[in-house]
Short mmCIF file of C-alpha atoms and ligand atoms in Angstrom, two decimals:
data_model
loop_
_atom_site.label_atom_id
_atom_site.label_comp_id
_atom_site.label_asym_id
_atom_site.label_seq_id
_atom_site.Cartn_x
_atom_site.Cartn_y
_atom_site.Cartn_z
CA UNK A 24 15.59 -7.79 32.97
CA UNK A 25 12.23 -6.16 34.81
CA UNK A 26 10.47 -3.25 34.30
CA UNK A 27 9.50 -1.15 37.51
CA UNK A 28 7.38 1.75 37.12
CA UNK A 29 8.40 4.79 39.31
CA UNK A 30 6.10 5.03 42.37
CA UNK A 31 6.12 8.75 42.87
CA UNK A 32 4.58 8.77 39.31
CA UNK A 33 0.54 8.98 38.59
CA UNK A 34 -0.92 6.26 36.73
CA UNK A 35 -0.97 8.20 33.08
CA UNK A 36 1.70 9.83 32.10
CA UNK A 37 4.17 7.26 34.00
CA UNK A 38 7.76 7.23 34.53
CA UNK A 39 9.41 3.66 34.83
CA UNK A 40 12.38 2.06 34.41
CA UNK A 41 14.01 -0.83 32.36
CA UNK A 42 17.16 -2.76 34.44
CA UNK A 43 18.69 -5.82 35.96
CA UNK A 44 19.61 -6.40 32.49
CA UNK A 45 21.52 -10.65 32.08
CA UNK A 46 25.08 -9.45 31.21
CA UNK A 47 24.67 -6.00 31.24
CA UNK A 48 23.44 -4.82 34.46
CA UNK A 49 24.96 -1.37 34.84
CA UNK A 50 22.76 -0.04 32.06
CA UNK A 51 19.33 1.26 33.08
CA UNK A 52 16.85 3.06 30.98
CA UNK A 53 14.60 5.62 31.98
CA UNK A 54 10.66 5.09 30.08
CA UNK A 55 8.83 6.71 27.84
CA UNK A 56 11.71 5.01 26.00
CA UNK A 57 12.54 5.24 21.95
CA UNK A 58 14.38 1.94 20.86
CA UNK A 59 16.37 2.40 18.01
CA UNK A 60 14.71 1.17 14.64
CA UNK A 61 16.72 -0.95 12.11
CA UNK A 62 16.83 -3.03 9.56
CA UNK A 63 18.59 -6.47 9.70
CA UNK A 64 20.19 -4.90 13.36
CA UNK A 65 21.55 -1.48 11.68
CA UNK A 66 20.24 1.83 12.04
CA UNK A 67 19.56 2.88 8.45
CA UNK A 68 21.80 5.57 7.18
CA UNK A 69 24.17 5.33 10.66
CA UNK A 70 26.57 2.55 11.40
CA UNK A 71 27.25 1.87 14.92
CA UNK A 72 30.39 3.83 15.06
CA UNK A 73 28.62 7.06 13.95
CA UNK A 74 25.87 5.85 16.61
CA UNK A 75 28.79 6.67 19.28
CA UNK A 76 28.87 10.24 17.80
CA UNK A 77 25.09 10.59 18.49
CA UNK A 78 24.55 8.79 21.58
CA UNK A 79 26.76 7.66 24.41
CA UNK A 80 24.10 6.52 26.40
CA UNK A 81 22.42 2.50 26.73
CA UNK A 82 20.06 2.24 23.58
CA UNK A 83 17.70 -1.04 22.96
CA UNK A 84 17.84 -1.99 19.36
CA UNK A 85 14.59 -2.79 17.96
CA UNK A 86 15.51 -5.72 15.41
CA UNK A 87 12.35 -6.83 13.21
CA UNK A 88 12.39 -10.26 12.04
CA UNK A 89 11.48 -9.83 8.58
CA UNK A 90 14.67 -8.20 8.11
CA UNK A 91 16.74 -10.72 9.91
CA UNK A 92 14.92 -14.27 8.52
CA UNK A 93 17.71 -14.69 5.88
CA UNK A 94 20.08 -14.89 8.32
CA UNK A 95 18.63 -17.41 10.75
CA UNK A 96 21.33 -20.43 9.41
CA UNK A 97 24.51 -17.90 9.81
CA UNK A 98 22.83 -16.87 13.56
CA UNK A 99 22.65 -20.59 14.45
CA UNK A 100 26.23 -21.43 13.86
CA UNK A 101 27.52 -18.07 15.14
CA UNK A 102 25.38 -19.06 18.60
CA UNK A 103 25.68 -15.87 20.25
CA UNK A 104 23.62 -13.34 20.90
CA UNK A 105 22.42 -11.15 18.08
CA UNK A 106 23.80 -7.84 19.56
CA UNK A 107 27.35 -9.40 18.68
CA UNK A 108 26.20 -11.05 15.36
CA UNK A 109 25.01 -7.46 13.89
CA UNK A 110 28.57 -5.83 15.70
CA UNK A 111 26.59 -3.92 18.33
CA UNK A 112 27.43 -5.51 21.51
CA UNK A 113 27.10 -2.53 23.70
CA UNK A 114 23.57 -2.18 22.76
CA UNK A 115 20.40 -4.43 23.83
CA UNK A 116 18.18 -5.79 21.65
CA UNK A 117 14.32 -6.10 20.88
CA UNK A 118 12.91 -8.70 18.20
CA UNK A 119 9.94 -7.86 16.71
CA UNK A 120 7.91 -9.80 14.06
CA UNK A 121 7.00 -6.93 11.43
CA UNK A 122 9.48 -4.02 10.40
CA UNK A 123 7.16 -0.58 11.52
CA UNK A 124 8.97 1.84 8.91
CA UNK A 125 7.83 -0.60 5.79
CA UNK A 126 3.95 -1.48 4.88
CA UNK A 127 2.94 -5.12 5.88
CA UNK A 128 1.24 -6.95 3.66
CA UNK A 129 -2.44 -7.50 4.52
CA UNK A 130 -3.95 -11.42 4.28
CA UNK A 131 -2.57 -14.77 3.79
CA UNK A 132 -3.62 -15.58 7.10
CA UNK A 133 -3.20 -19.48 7.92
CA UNK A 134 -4.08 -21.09 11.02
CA UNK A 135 -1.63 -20.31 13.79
CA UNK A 136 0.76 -19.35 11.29
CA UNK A 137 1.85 -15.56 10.12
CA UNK A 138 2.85 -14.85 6.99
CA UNK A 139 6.67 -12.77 7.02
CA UNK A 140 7.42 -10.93 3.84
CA UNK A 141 11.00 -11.16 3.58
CA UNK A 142 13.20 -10.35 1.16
CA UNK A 143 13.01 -13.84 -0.73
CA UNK A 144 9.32 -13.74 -0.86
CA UNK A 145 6.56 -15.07 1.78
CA UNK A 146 7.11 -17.66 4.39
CA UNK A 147 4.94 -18.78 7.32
CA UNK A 148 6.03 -18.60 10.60
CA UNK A 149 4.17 -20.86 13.53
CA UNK A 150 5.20 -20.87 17.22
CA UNK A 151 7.89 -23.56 17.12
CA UNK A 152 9.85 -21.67 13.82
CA UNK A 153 9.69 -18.37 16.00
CA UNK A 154 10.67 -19.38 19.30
CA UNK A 155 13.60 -21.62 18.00
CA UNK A 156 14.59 -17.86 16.19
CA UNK A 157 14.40 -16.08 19.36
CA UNK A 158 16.27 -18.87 21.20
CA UNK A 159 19.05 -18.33 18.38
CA UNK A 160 19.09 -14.74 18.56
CA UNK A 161 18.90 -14.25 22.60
CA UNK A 162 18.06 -11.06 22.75
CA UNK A 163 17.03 -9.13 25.92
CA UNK A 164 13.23 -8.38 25.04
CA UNK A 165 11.06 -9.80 22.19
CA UNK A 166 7.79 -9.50 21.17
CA UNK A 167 5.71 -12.61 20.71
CA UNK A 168 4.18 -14.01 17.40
CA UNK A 169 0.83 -12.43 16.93
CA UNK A 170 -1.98 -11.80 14.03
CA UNK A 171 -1.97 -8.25 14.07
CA UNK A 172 -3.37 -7.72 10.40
CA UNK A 173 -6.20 -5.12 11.46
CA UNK A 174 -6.30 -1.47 10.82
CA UNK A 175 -9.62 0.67 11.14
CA UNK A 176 -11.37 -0.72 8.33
CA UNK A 177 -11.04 -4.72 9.43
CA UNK A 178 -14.57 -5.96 9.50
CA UNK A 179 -15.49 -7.88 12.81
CA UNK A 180 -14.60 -10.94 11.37
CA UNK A 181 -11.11 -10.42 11.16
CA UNK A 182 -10.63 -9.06 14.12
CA UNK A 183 -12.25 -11.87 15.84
CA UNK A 184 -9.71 -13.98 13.83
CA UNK A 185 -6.97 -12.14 14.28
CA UNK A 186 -7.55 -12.28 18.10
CA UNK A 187 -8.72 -16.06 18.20
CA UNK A 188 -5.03 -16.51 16.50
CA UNK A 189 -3.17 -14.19 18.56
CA UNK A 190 -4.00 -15.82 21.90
CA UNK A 191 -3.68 -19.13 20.25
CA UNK A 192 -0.07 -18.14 18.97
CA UNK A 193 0.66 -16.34 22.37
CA UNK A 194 -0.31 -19.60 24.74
CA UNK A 195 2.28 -21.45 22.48
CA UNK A 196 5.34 -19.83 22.69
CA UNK A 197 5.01 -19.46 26.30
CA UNK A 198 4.98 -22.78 26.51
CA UNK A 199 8.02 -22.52 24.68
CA UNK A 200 9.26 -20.00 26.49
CA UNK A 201 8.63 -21.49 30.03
CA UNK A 202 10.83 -24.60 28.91
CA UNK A 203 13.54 -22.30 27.53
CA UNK A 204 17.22 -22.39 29.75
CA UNK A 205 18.39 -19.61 27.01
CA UNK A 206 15.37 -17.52 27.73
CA UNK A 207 14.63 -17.63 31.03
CA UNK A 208 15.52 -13.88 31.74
CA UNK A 209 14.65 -12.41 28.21
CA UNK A 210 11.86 -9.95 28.30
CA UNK A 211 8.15 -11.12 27.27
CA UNK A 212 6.24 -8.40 25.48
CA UNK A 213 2.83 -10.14 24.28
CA UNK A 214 0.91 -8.06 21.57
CA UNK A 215 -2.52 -7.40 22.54
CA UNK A 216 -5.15 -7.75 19.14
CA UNK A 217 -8.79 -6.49 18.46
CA UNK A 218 -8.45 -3.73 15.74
CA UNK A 219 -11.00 -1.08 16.94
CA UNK A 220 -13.36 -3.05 18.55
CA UNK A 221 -13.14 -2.36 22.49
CA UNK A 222 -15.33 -5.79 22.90
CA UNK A 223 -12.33 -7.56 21.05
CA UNK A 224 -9.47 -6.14 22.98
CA UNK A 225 -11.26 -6.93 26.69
CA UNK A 226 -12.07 -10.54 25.09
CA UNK A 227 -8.07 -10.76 24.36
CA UNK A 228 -6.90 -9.37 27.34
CA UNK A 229 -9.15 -11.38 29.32
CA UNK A 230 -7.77 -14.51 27.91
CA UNK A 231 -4.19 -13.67 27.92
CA UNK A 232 -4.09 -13.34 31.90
CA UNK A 233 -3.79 -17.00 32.50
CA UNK A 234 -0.43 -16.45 31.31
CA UNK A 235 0.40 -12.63 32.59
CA UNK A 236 2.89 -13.96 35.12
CA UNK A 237 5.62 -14.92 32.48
CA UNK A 238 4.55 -11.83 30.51
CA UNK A 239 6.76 -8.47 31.59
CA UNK A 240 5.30 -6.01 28.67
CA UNK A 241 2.31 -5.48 26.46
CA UNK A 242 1.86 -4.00 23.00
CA UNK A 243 -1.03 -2.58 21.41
CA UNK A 244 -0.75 -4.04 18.33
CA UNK A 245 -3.40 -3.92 15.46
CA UNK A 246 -3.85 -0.83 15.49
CA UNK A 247 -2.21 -0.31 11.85
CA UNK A 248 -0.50 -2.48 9.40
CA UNK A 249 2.72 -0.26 10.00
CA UNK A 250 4.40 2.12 7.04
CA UNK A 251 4.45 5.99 6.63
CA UNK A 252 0.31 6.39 7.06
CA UNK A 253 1.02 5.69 10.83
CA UNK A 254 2.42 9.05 10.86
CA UNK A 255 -1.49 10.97 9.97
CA UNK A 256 -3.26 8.43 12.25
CA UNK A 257 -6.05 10.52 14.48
CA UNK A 258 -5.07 10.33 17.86
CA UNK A 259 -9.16 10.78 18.60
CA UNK A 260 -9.49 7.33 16.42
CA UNK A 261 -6.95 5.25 18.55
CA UNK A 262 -7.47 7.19 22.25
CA UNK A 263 -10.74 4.71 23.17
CA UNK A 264 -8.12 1.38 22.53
CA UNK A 265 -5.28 2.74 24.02
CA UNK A 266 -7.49 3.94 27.09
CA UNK A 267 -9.29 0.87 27.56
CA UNK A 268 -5.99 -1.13 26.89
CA UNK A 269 -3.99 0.68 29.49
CA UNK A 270 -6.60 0.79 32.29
CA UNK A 271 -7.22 -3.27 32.16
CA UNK A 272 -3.32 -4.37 31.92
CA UNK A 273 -1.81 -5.21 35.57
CA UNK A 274 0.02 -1.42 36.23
CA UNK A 275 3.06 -2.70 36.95
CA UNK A 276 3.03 -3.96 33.23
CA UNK A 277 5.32 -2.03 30.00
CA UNK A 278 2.89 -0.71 27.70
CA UNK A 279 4.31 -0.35 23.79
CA UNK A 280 3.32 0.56 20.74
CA UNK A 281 4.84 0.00 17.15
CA UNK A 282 5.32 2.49 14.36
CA UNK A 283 5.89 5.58 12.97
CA UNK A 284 3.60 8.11 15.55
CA UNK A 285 4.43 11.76 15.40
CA UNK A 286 5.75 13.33 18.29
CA UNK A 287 2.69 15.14 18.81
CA UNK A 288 0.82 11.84 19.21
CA UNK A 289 3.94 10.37 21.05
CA UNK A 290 3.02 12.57 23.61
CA UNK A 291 -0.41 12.33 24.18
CA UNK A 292 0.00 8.50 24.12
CA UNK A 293 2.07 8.72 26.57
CA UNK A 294 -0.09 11.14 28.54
CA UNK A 295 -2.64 8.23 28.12
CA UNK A 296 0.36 5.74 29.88
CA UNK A 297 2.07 4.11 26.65
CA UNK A 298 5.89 3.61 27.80
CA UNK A 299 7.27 2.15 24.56
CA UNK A 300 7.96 3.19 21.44
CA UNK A 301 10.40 3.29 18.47
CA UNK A 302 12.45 5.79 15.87
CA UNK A 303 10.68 4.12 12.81
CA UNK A 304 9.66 7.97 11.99
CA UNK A 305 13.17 8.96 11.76
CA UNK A 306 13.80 6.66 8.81
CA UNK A 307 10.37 8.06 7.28
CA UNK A 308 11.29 11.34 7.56
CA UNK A 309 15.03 10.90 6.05
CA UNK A 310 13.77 9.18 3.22
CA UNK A 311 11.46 12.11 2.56
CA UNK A 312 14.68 14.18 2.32
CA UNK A 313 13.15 16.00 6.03
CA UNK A 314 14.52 17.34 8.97
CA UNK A 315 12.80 17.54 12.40
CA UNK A 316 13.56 20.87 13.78
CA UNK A 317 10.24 21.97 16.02
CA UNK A 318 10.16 23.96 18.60
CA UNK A 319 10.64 22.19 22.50
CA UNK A 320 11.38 24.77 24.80
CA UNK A 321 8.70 27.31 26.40
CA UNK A 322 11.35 30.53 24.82
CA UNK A 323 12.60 28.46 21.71
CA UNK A 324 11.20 29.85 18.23
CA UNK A 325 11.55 27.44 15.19
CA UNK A 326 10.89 28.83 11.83
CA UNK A 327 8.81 25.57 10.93
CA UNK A 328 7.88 21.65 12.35
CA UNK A 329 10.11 19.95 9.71
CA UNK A 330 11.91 21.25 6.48
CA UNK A 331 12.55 20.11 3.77
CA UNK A 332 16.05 20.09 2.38
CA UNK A 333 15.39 19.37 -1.01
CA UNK A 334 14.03 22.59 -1.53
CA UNK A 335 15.56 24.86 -3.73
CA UNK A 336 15.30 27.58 -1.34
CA UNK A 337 18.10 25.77 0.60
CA UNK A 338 21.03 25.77 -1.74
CA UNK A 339 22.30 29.25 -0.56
CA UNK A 340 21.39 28.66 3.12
CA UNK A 341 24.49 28.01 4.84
CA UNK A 342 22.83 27.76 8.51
CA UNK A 343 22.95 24.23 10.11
CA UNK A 344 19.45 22.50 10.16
CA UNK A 345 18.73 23.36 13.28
CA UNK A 346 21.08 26.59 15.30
CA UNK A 347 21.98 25.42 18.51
CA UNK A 348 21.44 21.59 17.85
CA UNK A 349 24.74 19.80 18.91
CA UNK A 350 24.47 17.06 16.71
CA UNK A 351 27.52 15.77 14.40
CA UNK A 352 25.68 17.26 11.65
CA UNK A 353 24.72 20.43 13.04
CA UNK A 354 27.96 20.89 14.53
CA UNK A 355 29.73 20.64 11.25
CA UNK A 356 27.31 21.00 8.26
CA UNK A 357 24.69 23.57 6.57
CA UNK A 358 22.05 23.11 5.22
CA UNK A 359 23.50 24.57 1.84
CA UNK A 360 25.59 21.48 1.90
CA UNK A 361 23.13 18.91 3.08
CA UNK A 362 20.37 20.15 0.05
CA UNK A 363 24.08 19.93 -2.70
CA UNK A 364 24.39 16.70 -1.48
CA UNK A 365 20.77 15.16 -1.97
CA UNK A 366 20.81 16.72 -5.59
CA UNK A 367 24.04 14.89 -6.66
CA UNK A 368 22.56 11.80 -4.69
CA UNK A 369 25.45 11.42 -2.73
CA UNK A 370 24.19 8.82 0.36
CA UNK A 371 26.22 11.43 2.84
CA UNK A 372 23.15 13.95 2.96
CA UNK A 373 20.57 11.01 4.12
CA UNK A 374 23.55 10.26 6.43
CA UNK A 375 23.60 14.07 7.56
CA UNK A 376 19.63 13.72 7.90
CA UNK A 377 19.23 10.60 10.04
CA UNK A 378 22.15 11.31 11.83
CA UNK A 379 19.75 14.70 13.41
CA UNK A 380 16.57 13.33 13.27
CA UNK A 381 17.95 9.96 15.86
CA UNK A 382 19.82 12.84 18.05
CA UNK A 383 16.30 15.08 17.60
CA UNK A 384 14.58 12.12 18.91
CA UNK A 385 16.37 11.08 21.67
CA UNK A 386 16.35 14.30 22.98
CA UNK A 387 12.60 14.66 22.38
CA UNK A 388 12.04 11.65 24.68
CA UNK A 389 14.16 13.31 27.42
CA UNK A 390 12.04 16.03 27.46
CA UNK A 391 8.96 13.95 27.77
CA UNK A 392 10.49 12.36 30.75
CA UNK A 393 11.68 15.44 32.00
CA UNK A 394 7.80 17.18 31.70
CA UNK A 395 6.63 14.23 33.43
CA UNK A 396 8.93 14.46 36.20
CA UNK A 397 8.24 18.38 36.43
CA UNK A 398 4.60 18.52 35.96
CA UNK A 399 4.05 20.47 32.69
CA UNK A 400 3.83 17.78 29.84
CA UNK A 401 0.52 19.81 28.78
CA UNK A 402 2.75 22.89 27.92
CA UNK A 403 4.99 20.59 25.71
CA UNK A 404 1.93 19.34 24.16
CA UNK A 405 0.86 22.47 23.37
CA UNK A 406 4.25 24.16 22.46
CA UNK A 407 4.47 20.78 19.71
CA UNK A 408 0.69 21.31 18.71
CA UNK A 409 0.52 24.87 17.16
CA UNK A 410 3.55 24.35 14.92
CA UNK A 411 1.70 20.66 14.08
CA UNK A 412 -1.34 22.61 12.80
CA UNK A 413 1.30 24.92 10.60
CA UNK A 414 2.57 22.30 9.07
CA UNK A 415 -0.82 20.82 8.22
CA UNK A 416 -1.46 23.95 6.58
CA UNK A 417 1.88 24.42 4.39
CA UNK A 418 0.95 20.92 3.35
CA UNK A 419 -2.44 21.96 2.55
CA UNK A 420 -1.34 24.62 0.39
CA UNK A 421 1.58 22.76 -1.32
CA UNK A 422 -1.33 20.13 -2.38
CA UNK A 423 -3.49 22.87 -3.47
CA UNK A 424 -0.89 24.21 -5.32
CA UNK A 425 -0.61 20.72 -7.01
CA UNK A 426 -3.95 19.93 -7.68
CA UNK A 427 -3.93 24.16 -9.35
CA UNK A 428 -6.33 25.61 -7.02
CA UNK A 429 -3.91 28.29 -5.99
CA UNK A 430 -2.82 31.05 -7.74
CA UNK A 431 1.53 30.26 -8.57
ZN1 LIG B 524 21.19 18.56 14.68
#
């Protein structure tokens, strides 16, 4: 598997490509590039035969470890590859340590070991435990072990932990890795650490070159301890990392983030040259009973950003979420329906949700690539910023209608 980025593209934004992929090597994938969020190898909400009704094109699952640890002894007798264990063998695979969609636990930090919060309760992963996983799970890309406890309040201390660790933890499993038959043509992404500090990140990136040749991809990591706050992050708070980042990483190099980014900061990190990222906002947004429905087209109109269909207001509305979206549950379903079905809690109206938001998505990120290619990712920017900002401000006004500082 290699990543090659397009040479007719500038530096930032970037167009690249994903291929020569071990025993599938008809797929290729186009970056920017969304992989597929789950939990324990399934999309949340979407089995892989209603996948087929969103997408017929090659997808990457992003698999988080935390949410596959329970399942390491079944793996290891199965011995094949994971895509096959979780009944998804058309798709290809990504491990990563922490599950973006779900707050990580912050501390427990042990000397080149990471703490996993799984379901039976805390266990602490070194080098060896991981690397014997990945070698179990074989999947086409993984991300290496890493200490990426830091967010924008870590003090300098633990960030100059968490990057002591992460290069410590990265030098051993690719030593692993280099001795690995089973791995030889899997994917390296290594996470890059230093919270906010810009001194920390250029110390870590410095001492992670030793080992760049065996390393395909990078990710930013560290930059949050995942969960649904990702989503109100300040782009102006994480542009000086991902900027400095970016322009000291080789260029031929995949650049990823994790988490739950909203498409308006999707796109201006991947104006800043980010090529990686994942649909952990599509589960956020289901679970807050929300449908993505903005605006992408210089002549569309959308009545809002995202709307909510628990809202009363939506029990007699019999239009589909979102008119002209050819989705399975645009196609068929209203939103009259969708908001009946979340009041009886019947799991079909989460099902209706996610089922959109992935198409939404996937659709968003061809339109990235598509502005990149033509030149006018600004105007998509802008088209996605000015219903942002109206969204900001219903929000504002349903929380000062909480808190009673609006007249009801
Ligand atoms: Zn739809």
């Amino acid at each position: 598997m290699k990543f090659t980025v397009n040479p007719a593209s500038q530096r930032c934004p970037r167009l690249g490509r994903l291929e020569a992929f071990i025993d599938k090597p008809e797929y290729s994938l186009e970056t920017p590039l969304v992989l597929l969020h789950t939990q324990g190898g399934q999309i949340p909400h979407v089995t892989h035969e209603v996948l087929k009704l969103i997408t017929e094109d090659p997808q990457i699952l992003q698999i988080p470890l935390v949410s596959m640890h329970c399942y390491h002894e079944a793996i290891r007798l199965y011995n094949g590859r994971v895509s096959e264990f979780v009944g998804n063998k058309d798709c290809l695979t990504c491990i990563t340590v922490h599950d973006p969609s779900n707050i990580t636990k912050q501390g427990h930090h042990m000397k080149d070991k990471v703490p996993i919060f799984t379901r039976n309760g805390k266990v602490l992963y070194d080098s060896k435990m991981y690397m014997s996983m990945i070698e179990q799970f074989k999947p086409d890309m993984y991300i290496l072990l890493s200490d990426g406890d830091t967010n924008i309040s870590s003090p300098n201390k633990r960030i100059a932990k968490a990057v002591e660790s992460t290069v410590s933890l990265t030098e051993q499993c690719i030593e692993i890795h280099k001795e690995s038959e089973v791995l030889k043509e899997t994917f390296v992404i290594a996470p890059v650490a230093g919270g906010y500090c810009l001194k920390s990140r250029q110390k870590c990136i410095d001492l992670m070159q030793k080992n760049n040749s065996y390393i395909q991809g990078y990710l930013i990591d560290g930059l949050h301890n995942n969960g649904s706050e990702v989503e109100f992050i300040s782009f102006a708070e994480v542009k000086p990392v991902v900027d400095l980042v970016v322009q000291n990483l080789s260029p031929n190099k995949l650049v990823a983030v994790q988490g739950c980014w909203s498409p308006l900061n999707i796109i201006k990190l991947v104006k800043s040259g980010v090529d990686l990222y994942d649909t952990s906002y599509c589960r956020i947004l289901t679970e807050r009973s929300a449908a993505i429905i903005f605006a992408m087209e210089p002549q569309e109109h959308s009545e809002a950003y995202e709307i909510n269909l628990r809202q009363p207001k939506y029990a007699e509305d019999f239009q589909p979420l979102l008119r002209g979206c050819n989705c399975v549950a645009c196609q068929g379903y209203s939103r009259g329906y969708i908001h009946h079905l979340l009041t009886v809690q019947e799991l079909l109206g989460s099902v209706l949700i996610m089922i959109h938001n992935i198409y939404y998505m996937l659709r968003f990120f061809r339109k990235i690539r598509d502005c990149i290619k033509n030149g006018n990712l600004d105007d998509l920017e802008d088209k996605v910023a000015t219903q942002f900002k109206l969204l900001q401000l219903d929000t504002d006004k349903d929380m000062q209608v909480v808190n009673g500082s609006v007249d009801t």
